[in-house]
Short mmCIF file of C-alpha atoms in Angstrom, two decimals:
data_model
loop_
_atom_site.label_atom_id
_atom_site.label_comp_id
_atom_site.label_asym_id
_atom_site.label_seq_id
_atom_site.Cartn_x
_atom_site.Cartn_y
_atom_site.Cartn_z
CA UNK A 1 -1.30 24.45 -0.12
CA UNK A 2 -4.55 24.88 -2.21
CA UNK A 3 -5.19 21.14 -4.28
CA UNK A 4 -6.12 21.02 -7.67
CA UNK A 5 -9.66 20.58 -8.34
CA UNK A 6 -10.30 17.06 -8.96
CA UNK A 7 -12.58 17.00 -12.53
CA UNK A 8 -14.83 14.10 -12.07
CA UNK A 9 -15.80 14.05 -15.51
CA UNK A 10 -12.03 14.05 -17.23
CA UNK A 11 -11.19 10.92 -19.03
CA UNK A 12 -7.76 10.39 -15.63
CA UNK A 13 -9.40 8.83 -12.79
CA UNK A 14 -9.93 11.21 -9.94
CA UNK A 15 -6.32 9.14 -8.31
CA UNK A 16 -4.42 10.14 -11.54
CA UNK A 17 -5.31 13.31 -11.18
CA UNK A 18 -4.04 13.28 -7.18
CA UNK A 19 -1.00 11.72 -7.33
CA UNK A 20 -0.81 13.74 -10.34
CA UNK A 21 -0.79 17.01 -8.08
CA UNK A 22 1.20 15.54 -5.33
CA UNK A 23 4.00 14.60 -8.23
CA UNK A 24 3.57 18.61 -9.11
CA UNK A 25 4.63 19.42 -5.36
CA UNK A 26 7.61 17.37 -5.30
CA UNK A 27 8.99 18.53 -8.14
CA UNK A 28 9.01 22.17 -6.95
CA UNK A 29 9.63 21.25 -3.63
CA UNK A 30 6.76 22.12 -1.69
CA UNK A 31 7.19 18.02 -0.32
CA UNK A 32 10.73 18.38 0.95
CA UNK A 33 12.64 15.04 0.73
CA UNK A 34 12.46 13.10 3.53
CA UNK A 35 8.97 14.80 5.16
CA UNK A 36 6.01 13.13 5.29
CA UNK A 37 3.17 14.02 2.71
CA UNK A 38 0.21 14.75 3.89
CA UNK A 39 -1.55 11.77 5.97
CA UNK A 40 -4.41 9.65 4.13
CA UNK A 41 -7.33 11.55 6.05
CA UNK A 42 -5.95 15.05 5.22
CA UNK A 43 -5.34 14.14 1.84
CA UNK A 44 -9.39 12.67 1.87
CA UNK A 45 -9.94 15.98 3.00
CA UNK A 46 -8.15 18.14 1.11
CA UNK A 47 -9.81 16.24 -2.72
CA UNK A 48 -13.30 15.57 -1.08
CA UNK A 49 -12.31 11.78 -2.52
CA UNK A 50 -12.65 8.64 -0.63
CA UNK A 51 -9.60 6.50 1.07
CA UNK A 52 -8.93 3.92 -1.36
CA UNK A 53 -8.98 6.64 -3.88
CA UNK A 54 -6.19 8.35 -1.85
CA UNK A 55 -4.16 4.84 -1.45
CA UNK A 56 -4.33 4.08 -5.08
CA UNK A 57 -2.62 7.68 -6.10
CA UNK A 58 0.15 7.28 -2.80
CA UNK A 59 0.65 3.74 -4.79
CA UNK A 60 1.44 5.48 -8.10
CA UNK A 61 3.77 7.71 -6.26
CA UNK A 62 5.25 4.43 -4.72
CA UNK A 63 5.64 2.74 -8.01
CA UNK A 64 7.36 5.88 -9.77
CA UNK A 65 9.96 6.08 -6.81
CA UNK A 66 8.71 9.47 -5.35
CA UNK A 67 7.51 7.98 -1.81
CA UNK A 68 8.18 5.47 0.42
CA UNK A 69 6.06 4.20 3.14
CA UNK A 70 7.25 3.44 7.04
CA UNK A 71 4.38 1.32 8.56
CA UNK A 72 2.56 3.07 11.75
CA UNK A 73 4.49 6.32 10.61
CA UNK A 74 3.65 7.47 6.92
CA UNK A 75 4.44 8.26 3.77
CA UNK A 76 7.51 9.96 2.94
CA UNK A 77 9.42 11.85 -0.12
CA UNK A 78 12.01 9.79 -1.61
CA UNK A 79 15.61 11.73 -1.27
CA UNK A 80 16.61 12.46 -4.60
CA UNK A 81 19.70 9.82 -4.34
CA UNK A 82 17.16 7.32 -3.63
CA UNK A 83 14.75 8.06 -6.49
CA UNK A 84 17.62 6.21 -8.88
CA UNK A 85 17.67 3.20 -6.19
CA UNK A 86 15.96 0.92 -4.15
CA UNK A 87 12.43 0.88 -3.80
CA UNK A 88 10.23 0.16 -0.38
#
């Protein structure tokens, strides 16, 4: 899956702009619900940002219900039943 460009100059922070994209690929379904997203260093990788830049967009998707994260394991898409409920 080819990422969006990240434009270092536009007024959204670069981890706007990433979760952003990654909100893009849940809602068609290219993140399945239930599979992991892509793991902090591939996701590094993949924008050419650094880490914490990656944590704070996986936090946006946290806050807005789209992930949840399993310690030791990763990040996953929220079921769509879940979305509406409890957050982790």
């Amino acid at each position: 899956m080819a990422a969006r460009e990240i434009d270092h100059q536009a007024p959204e922070p670069p981890y706007r702009q990433i979760a952003a994209d990654l909100t893009a690929e849940i809602e068609r379904g290219d993140l399945a619900p239930d599979r992991p997203i892509p793991s902090e260093s591939q996701l590094v990788q993949r924008y050419g940002v650094a880490r914490n830049t990656v944590r704070s967009a996986i936090a946006v998707l946290r806050e807005a219900g789209l992930v949840y994260t399993v310690p030791q394991r990763g990040t996953y898409v929220r079921g769509r039943a879940e979305s509406a409920g409890e957050s982790t």
